[in-house]
Short mmCIF file of C-alpha atoms in Angstrom, two decimals:
data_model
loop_
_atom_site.label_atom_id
_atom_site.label_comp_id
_atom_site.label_asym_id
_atom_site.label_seq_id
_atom_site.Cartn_x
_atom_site.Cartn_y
_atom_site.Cartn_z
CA UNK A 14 -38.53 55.57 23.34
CA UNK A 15 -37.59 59.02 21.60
CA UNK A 16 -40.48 60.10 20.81
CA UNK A 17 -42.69 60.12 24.19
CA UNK A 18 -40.54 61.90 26.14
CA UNK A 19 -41.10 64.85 23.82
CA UNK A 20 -44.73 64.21 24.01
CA UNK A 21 -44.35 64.22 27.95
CA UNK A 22 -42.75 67.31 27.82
CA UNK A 23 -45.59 69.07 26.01
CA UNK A 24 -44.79 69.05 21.93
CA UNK A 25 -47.00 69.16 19.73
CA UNK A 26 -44.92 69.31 16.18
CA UNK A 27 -41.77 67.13 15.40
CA UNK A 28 -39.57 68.35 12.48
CA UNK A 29 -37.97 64.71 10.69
CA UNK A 30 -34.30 66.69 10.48
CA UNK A 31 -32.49 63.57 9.61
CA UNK A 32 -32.62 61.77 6.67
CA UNK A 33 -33.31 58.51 7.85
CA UNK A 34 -36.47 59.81 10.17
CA UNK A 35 -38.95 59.75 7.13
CA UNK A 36 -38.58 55.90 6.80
CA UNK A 37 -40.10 55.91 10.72
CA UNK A 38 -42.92 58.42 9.74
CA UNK A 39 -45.52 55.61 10.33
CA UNK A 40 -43.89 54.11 13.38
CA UNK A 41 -43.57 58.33 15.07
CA UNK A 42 -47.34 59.27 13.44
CA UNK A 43 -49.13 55.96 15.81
CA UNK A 44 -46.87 56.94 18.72
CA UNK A 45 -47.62 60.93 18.25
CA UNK A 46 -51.02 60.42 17.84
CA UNK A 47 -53.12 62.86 15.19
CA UNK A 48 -52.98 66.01 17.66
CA UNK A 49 -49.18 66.64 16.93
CA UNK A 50 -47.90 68.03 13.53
CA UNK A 51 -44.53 66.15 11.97
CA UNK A 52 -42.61 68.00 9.82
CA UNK A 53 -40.86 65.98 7.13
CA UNK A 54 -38.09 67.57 5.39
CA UNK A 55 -37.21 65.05 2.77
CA UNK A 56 -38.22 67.40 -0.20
CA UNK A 57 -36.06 70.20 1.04
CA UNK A 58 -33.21 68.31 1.65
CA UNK A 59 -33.25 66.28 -2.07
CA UNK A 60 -33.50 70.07 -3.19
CA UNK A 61 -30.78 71.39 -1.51
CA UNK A 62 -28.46 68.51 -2.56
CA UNK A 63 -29.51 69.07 -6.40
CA UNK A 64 -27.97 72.71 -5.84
CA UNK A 65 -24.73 71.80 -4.20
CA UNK A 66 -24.03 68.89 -6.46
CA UNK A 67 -23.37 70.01 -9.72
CA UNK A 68 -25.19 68.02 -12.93
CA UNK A 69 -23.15 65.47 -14.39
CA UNK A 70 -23.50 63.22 -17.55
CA UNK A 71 -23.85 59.68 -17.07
CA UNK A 72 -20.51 57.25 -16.48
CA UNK A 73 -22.74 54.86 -18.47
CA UNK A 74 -26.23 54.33 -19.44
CA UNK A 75 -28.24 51.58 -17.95
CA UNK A 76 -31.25 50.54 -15.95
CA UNK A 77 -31.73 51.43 -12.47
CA UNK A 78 -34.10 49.98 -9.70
CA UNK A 79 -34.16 51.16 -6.20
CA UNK A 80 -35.08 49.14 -3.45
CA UNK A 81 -36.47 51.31 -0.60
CA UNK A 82 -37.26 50.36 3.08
CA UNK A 83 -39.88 51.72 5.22
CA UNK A 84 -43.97 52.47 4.08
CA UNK A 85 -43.48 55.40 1.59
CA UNK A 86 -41.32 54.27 -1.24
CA UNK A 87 -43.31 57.22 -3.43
CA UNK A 88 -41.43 59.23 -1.27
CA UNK A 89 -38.00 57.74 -2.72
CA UNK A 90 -39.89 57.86 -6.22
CA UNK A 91 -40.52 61.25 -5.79
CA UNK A 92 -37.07 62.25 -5.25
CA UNK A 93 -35.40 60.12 -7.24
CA UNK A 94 -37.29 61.80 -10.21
CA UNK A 95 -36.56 65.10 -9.01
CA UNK A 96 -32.76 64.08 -8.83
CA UNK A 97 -32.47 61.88 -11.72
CA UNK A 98 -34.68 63.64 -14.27
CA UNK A 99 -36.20 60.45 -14.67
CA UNK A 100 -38.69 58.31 -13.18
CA UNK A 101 -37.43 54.84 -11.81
CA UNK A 102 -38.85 51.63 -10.78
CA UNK A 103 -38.98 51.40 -6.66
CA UNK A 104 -39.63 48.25 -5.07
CA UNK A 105 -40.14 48.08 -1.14
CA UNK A 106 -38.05 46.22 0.77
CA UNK A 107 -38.71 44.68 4.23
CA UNK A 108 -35.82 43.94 6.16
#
């Protein structure tokens, strides 16, 4: 219901500003069809927080496991590594 009226209106690229938006990517890609370009900006916003918040030793050392909704948990991966310094286990979740 957000989407088409954008398409009616004559766009043809969508830019994912939020950072909930790439979790819908699948859901806004079969309602946009392949002619319009979406713009995701998940990678500049993980780098943009790994500037402003400065690098901090751990409280503690432990395991971690994230548990990621939508289709692209890679995406989480992805920037979970790139905040972390580490590569973490993520398991979809389907709510």
């Amino acid at each position: 219901e957000c989407v088409e009226p954008l398409l009616l209106r004559g766009a043809d690229v969508l830019i994912l500003g939020c950072t909930h938006f790439p979790a819908l990517t699948p859901l806004i890609r079969e309602t946009a069809g392949s002619d319009v370009t979406i713009i995701d900006t998940t990678n500049a916003v993980v780098r943009r927080v790994a500037e402003v918040v400065p690098p901090a030793p751990p409280a503690s050392v432990g395991d971690l496991t994230i548990f990621a909704t939508g289709a692209n948990p890679e995406t989480f991966a992805a920037g979970a590594r790139f905040l972390l310094g580490a590569a973490h286990p993520v398991h979809p979740l389907t709510l």
